[in-house]
Short mmCIF file of C-alpha atoms and ligand atoms in Angstrom, two decimals:
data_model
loop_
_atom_site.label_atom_id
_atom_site.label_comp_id
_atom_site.label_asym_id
_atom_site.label_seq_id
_atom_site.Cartn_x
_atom_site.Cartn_y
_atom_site.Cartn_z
CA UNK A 1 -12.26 16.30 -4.36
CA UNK A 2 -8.73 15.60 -4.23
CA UNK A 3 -8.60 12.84 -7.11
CA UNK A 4 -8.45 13.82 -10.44
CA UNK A 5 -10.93 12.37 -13.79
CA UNK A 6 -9.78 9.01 -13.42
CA UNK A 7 -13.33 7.94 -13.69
CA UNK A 8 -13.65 9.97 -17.02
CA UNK A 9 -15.40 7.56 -18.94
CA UNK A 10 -16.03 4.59 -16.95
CA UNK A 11 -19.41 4.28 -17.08
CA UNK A 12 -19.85 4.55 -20.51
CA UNK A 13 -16.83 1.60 -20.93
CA UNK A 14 -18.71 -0.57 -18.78
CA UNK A 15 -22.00 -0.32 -20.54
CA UNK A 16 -20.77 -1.02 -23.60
CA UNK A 17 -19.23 -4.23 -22.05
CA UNK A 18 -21.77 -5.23 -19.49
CA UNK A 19 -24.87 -3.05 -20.12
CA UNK A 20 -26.04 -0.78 -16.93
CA UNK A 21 -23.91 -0.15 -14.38
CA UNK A 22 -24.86 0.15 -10.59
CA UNK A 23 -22.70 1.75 -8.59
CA UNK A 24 -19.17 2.41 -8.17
CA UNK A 25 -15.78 3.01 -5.53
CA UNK A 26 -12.44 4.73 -5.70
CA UNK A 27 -9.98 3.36 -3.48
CA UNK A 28 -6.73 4.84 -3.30
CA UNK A 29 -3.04 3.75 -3.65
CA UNK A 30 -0.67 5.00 -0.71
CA UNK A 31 2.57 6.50 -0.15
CA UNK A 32 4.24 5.66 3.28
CA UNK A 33 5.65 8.07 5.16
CA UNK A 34 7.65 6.13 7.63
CA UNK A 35 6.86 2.79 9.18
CA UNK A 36 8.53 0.33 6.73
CA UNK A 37 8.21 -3.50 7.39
CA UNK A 38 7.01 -2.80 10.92
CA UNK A 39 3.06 -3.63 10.11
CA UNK A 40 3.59 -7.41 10.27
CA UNK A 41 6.00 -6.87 13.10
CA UNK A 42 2.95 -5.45 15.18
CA UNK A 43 4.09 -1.73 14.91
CA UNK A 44 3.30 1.45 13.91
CA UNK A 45 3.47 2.69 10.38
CA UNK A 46 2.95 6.46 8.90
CA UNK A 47 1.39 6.37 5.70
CA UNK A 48 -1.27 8.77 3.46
CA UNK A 49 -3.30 7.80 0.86
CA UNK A 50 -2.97 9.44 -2.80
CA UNK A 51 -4.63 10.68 -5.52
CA UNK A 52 -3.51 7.84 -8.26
CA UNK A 53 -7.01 5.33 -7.42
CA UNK A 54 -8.21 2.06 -8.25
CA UNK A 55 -11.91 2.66 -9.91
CA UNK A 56 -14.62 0.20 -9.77
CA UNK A 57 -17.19 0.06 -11.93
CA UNK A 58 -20.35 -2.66 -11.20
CA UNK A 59 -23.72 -3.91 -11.18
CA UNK A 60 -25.08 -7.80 -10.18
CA UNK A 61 -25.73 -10.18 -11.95
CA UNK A 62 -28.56 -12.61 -11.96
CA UNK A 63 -26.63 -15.91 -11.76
CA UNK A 64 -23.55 -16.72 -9.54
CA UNK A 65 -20.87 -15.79 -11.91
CA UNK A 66 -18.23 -13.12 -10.93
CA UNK A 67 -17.25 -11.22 -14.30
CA UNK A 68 -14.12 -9.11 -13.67
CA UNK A 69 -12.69 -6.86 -16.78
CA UNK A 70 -9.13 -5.46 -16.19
CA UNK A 71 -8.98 -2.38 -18.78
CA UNK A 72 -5.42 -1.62 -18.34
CA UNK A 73 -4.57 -5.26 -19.22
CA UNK A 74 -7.54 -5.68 -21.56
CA UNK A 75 -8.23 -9.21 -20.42
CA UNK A 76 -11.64 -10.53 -18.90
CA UNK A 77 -11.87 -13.51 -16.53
CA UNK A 78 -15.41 -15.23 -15.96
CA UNK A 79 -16.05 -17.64 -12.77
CA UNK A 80 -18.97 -18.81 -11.35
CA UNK A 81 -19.03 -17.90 -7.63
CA UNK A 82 -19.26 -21.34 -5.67
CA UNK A 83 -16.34 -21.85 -3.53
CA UNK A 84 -15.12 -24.62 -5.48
CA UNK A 85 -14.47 -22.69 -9.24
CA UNK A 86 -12.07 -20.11 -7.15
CA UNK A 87 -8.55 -21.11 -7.56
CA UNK A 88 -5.10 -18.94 -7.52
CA UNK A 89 -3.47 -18.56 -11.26
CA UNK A 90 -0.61 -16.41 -10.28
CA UNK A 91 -2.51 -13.23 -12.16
CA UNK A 92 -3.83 -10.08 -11.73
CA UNK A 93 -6.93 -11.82 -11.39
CA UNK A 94 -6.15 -13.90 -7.71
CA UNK A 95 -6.65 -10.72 -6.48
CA UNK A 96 -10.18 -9.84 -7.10
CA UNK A 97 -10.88 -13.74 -6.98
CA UNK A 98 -9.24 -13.83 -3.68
CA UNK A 99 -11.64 -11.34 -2.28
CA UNK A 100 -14.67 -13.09 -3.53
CA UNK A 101 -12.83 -16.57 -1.54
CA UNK A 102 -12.27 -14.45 1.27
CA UNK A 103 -15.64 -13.12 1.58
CA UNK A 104 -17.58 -16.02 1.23
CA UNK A 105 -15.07 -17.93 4.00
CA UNK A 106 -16.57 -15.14 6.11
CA UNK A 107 -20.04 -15.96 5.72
CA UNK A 108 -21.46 -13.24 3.24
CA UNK A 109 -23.56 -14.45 0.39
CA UNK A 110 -22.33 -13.01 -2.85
CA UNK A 111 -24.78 -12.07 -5.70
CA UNK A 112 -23.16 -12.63 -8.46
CA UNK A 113 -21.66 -9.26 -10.30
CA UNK A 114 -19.92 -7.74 -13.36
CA UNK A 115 -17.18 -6.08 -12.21
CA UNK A 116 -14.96 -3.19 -14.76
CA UNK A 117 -11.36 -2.24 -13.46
CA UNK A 118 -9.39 0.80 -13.83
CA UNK A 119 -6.44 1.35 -11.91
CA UNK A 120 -4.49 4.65 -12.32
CA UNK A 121 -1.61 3.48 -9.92
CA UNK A 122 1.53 2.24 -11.45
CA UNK A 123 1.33 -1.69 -10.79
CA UNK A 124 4.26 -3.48 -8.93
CA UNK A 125 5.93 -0.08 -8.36
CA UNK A 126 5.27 0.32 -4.35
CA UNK A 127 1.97 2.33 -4.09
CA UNK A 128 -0.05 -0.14 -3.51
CA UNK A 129 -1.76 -0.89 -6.45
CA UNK A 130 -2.72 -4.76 -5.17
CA UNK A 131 -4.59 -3.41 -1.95
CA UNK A 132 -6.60 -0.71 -4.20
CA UNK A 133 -7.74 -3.89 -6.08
CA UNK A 134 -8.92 -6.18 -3.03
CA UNK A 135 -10.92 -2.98 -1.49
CA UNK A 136 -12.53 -1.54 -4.64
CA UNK A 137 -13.81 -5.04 -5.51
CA UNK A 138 -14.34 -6.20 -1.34
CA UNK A 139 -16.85 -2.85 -1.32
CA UNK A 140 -17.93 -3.50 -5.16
CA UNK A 141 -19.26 -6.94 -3.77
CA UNK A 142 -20.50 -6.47 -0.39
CA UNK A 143 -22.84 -3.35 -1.95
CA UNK A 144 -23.89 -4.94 -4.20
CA UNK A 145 -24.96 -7.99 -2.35
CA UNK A 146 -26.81 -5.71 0.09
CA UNK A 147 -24.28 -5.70 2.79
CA UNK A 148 -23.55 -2.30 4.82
CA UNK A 149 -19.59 -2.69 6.00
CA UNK A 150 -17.51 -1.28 8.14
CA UNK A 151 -14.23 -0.12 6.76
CA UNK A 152 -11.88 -1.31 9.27
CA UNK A 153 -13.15 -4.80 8.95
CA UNK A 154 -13.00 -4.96 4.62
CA UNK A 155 -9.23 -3.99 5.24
CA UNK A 156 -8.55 -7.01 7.20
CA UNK A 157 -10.91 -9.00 4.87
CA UNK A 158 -8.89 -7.73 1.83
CA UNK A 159 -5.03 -8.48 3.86
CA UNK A 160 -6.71 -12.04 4.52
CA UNK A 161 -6.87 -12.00 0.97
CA UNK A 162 -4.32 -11.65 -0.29
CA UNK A 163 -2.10 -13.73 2.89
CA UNK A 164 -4.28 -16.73 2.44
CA UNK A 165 -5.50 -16.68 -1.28
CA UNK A 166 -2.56 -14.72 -3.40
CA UNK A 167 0.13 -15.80 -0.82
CA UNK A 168 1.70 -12.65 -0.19
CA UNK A 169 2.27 -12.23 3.81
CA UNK A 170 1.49 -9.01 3.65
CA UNK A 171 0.70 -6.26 6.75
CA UNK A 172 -2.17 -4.99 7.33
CA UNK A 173 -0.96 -1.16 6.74
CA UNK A 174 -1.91 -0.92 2.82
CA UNK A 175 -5.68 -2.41 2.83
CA UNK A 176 -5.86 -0.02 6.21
CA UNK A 177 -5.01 2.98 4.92
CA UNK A 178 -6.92 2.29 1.64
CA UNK A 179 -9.58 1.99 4.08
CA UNK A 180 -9.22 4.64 6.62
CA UNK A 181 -7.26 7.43 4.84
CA UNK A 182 -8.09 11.50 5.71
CA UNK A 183 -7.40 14.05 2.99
CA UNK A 184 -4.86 16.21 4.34
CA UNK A 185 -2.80 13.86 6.91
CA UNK A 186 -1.39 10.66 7.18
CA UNK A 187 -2.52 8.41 9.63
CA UNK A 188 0.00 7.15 12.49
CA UNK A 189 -1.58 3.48 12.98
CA UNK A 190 -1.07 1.07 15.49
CA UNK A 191 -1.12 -2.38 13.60
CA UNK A 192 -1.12 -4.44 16.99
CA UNK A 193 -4.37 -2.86 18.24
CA UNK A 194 -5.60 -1.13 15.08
CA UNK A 195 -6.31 2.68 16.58
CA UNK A 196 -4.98 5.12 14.92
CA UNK A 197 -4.64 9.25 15.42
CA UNK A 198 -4.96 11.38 11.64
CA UNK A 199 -1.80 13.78 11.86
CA UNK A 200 -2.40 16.79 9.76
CA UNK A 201 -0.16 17.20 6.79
CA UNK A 202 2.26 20.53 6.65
CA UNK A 203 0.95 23.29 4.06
CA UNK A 204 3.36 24.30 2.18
CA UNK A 205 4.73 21.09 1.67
CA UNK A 206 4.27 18.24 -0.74
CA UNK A 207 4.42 14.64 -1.16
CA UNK A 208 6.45 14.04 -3.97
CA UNK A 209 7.02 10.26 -5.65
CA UNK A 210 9.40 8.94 -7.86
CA UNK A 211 9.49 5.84 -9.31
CA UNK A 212 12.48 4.29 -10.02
CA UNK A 213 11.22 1.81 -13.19
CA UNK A 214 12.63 -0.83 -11.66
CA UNK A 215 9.98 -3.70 -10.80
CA UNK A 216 9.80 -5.49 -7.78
CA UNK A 217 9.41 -8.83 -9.48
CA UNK A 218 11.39 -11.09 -7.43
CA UNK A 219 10.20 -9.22 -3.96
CA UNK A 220 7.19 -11.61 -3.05
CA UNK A 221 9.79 -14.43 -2.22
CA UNK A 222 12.00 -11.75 -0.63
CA UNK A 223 9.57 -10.31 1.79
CA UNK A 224 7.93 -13.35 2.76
CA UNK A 225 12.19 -14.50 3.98
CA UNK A 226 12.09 -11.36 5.66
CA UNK A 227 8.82 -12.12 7.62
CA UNK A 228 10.13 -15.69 8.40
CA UNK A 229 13.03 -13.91 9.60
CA UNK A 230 11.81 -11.59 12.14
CA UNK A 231 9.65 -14.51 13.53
CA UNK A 232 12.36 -15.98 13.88
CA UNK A 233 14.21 -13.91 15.73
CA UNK A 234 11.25 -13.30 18.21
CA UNK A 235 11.12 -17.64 19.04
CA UNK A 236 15.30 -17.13 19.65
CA UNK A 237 14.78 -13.55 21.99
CA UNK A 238 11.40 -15.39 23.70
CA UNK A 239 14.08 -17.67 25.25
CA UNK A 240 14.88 -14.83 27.47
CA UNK A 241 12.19 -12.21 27.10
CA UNK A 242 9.39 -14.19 27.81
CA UNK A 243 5.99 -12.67 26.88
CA UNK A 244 6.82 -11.24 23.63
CA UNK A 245 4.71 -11.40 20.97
CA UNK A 246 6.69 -10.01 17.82
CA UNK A 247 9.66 -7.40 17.58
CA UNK A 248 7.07 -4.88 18.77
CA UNK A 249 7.77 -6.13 22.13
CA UNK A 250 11.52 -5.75 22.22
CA UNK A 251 13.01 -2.69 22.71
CA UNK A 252 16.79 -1.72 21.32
CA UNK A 253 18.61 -2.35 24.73
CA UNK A 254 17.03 -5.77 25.26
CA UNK A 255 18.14 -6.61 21.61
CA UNK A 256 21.31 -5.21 22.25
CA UNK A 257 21.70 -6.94 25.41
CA UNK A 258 20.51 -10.43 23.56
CA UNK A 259 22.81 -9.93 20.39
CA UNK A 260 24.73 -13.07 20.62
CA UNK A 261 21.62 -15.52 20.61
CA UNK A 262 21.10 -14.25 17.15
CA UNK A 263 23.05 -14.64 13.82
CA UNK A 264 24.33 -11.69 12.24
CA UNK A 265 21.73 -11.68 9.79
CA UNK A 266 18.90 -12.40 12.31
CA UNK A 267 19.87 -9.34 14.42
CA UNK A 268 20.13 -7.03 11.64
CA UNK A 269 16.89 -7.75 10.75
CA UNK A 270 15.69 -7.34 14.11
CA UNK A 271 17.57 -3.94 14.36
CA UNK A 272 15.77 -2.47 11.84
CA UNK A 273 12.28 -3.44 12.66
CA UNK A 274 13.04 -2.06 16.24
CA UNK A 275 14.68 1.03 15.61
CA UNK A 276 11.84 1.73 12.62
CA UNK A 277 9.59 1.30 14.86
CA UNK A 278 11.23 4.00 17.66
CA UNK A 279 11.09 6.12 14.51
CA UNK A 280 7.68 6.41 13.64
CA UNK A 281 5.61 8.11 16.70
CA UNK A 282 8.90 10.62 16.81
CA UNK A 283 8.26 11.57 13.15
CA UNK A 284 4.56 11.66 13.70
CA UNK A 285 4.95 14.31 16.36
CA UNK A 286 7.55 16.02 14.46
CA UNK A 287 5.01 16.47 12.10
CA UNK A 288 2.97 17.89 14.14
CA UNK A 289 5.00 20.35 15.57
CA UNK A 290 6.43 21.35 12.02
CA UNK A 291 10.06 20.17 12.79
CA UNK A 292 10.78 19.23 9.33
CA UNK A 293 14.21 18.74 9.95
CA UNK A 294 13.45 15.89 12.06
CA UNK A 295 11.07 14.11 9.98
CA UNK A 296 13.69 14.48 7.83
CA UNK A 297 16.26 13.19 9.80
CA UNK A 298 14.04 10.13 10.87
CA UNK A 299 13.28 9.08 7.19
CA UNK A 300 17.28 9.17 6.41
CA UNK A 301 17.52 6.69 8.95
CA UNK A 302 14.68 4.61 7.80
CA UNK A 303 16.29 4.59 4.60
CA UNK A 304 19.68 4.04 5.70
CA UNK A 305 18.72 0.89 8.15
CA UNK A 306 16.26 -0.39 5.53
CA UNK A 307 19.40 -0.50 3.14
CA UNK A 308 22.13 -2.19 5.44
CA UNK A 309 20.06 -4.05 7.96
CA UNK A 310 17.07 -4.86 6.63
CA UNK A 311 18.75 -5.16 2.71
CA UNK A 312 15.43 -4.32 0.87
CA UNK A 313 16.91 -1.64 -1.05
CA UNK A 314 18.61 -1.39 -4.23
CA UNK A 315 20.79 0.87 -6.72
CA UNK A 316 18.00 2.50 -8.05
CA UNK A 317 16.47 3.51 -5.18
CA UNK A 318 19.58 4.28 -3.08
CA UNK A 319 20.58 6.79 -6.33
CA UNK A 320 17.13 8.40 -6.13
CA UNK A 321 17.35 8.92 -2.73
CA UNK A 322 20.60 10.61 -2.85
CA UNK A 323 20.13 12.94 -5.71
CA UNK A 324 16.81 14.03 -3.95
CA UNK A 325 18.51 14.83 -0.43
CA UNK A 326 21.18 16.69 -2.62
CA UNK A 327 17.90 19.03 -4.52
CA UNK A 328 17.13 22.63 -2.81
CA UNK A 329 13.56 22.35 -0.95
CA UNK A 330 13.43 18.72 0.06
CA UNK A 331 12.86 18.07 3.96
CA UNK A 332 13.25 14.59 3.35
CA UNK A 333 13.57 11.24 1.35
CA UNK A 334 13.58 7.39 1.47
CA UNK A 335 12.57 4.10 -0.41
CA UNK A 336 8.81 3.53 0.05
CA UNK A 337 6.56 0.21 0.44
CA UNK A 338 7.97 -3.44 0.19
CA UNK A 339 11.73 -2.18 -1.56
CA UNK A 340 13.50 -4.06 -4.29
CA UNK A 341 12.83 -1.77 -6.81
CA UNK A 342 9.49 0.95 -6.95
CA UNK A 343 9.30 4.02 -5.60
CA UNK A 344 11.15 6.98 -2.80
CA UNK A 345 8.94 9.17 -1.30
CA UNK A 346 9.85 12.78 -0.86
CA UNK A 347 8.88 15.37 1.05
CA UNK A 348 9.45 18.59 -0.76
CA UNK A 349 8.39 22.49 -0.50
CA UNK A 350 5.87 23.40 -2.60
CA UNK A 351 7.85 26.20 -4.18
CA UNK A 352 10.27 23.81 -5.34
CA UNK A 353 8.63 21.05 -6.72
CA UNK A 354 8.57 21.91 -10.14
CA UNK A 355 12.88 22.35 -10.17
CA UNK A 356 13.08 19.12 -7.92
CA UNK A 357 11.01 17.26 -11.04
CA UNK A 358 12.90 18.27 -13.96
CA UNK A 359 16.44 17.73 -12.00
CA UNK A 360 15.64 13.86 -10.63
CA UNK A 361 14.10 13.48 -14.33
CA UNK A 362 17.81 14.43 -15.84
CA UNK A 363 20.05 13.24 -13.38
CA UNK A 364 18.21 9.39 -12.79
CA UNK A 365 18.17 8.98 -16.52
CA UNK A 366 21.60 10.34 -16.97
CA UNK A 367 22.91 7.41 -14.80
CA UNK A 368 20.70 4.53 -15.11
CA UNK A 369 18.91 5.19 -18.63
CA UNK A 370 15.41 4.56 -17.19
CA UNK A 371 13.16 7.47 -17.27
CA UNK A 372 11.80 7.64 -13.93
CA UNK A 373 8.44 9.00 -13.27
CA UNK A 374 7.69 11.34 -10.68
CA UNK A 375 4.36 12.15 -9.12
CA UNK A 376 3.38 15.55 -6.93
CA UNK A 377 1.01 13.92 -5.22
CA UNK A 378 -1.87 15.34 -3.18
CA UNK A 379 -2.92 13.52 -0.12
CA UNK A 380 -6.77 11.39 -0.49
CA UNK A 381 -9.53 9.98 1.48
CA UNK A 382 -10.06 6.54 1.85
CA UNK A 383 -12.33 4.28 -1.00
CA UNK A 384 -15.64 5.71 -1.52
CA UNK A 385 -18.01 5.22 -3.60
CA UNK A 386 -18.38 7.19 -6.34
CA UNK A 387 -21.55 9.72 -6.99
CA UNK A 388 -22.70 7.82 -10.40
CA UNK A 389 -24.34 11.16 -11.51
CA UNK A 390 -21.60 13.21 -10.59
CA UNK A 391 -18.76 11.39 -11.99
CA UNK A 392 -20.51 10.94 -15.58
CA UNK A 393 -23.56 13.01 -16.14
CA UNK A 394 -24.73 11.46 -19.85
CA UNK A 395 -24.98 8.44 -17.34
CA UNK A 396 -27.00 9.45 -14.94
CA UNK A 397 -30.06 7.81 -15.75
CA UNK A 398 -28.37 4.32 -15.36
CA UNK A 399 -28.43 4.76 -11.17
CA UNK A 400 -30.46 2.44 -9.29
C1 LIG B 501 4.14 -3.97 1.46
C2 LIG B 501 3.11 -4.68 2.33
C3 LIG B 501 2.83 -3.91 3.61
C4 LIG B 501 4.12 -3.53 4.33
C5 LIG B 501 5.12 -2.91 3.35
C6 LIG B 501 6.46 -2.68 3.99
O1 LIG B 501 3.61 -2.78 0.99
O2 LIG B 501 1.90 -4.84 1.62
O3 LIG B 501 1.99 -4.67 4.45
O4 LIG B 501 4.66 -4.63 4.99
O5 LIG B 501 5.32 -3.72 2.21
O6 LIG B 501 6.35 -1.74 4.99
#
């Protein structure tokens, strides 16, 4: 097992709440590797999911009502589960409640449920923490409701989700990699056609996060621009490339030799999606052959592009990058997930992780006065659903 006792105590939480309990999932957050703001662009991405998980706790219910419990907020919401009593609020809850939408839009007939929430993964910091939601509750649902389901197709479920219901444009590489995810390696995923190749992760090496406190708040708005954007810029290039779909399609010398149809903005944009995307397989097979230095290299100039081109950095995260790449051990570092604020990722020798902790610790609160946290973070599988018995043994008479 690669997570740790998140689940410590679950059961016993939702019983006294709800009374027995049924069954339950883990799904993980997820750090990306490389691969940033290329998913709804039709590219390739490079992430791993981690050991920080969303834990669902459930058991149905014999009316229609959905009752969802959020313990880390301490708030319950109650609806009954007809299509017309599911509206967005702008909280936590859409997201769950967005599933449940989502699900029935799709055809599958919900029993109702009582649902118990735990998430271990810092919220609005980058990792994820929305996606772990939809697919914890997606499975939570279609299990209990007697459906057997396929993971590939809960991700897209769960992205439809939260695009149609929450309003969030989001890729499909979070809810995929929730989905998919190998202990061990990160998975280099197509997002056009959806097939993806597990590339083994280097021993000796660790995936180190650190989060930079500041929330992205204001980054909904943000990336949804930056989506509208790139489309954008693919209806001004399909004046003279005709056939493509979305940046995927364009390659750097046919943006280069297009520059002037687009604003300065509009190209930037373009340039980073299209260069990110030349990035990815290189550091995937890089990976593979152990050239550190190159992933290395590669992430730099994620970082760098996603600062001045694609301007979904920040401060914060531009300082944590820096005082990483200046740290013994590190291979490599860069802002992770949506940007404005949240986490870098790091890729850091295992021998050195401990010095690399206490010196971003000093140095980031030095000169910003926020106490960053920082995660070593070992590399998960995908949700599953957790052994009732095994997780909580006093409990183990409350399985089916
Ligand atoms: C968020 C979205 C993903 C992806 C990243 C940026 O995490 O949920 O779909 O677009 O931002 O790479």
């Amino acid at each position: 097992m690669t997570y740790t006792n998140g689940s410590t105590g679950l059961l016993s939480k939702f019983k006294e709440l709800f009374g027995a309990v049924s069954l339950g999932y883990r799904a993980p957050g997820r750090v990306n590797l490389i691969g940033e703001h290329t998913d709804y662009n039709g590219g390739f991405v490079l992430p791993a999911a981690i050991g920080f998980s969303c834990w669902v706790a459930a058991a149905a219910r014999e009316d229609a009502k959905l009752t969802v419990h959020s313990e880390n907020l301490n708030e319950t919401i109650e609806v009954l589960l007809d299509g017309n009593h599911l509206h967005r609020s702008r909280k936590w809850s859409d997201y769950p409640l967005g599933v449940a939408s989502i699900l029935q839009k799709s055809g599958y007939r919900l029993r109702g449920a009582n649902l118990y929430i735990r998430s271990e993964i810092p919220l609005g910091a980058g990792l994820s923490s929305s996606a772990a939601l939809e697919v914890g509750v997606a499975c939570a649902l279609l299990d209990l409701s007697g459906y057997q389901f396929e993971r590939t197709n809960v991700a897209m479920l769960c992205q439809r989700a939260e695009n149609e219901f929450v309003g969030a444009r989001v890729g499909i590489m979070d809810q995929f990699v929730c989905c998919n995810a190998q202990a061990a390696h990160v998975l280099l995923l197509d997002c056009r056609s959806l097939e993806y190749r597990a590339v083994p992760f280097p021993e000796g090496v660790q995936i180190v996060v650190c989060n930079t406190m500041v929330k992205h708040e204001h980054g909904d708005g943000e990336y949804n621009a930056r989506r509208r954007e790139c489309e954008q810029g693919v209806q001004r290039l399909s004046t003279v490339l005709p056939g493509i779909q979305a940046l995927r399609d364009v390659s750097s010398r046919d943006l280069e030799n297009n520059r002037k149809l687009l604003s300065d903005t509009a190209y930037r944009r373009c340039r980073h999606v299209i260069t990110e995307n030349e990035r990815v397989p290189k550091a995937a097979v890089a990976l593979e052959r152990g050239d550190l230095a190159m992933v290395g290299k590669l992430m730099a100039d994620s970082h760098h592009s996603l600062r001045d081109d694609y301007e979904v950095s920040c401060p914060e995260l531009d300082l944590m990058v820096d005082l990483a790449t200046k740290q013994p051990g590190v291979h490599g570092a860069r802002m992770t997930g949506g940007g404005f604020g949240g986490c870098t990722v790091n890729l850091v020798d295992r021998a050195s992780t401990s010095e690399f902790k206490r010196h971003i610790k000093e140095k980031y609160t030095a000169a910003t006065g926020r106490r960053p946290d920082v995660f070593v973070c070992d590399t998960s599988e995908g949700v599953e659903r957790i052994p009732l018995g095994a997780v909580e043994p006093a409990t183990r008479t409350l399985q089916p």
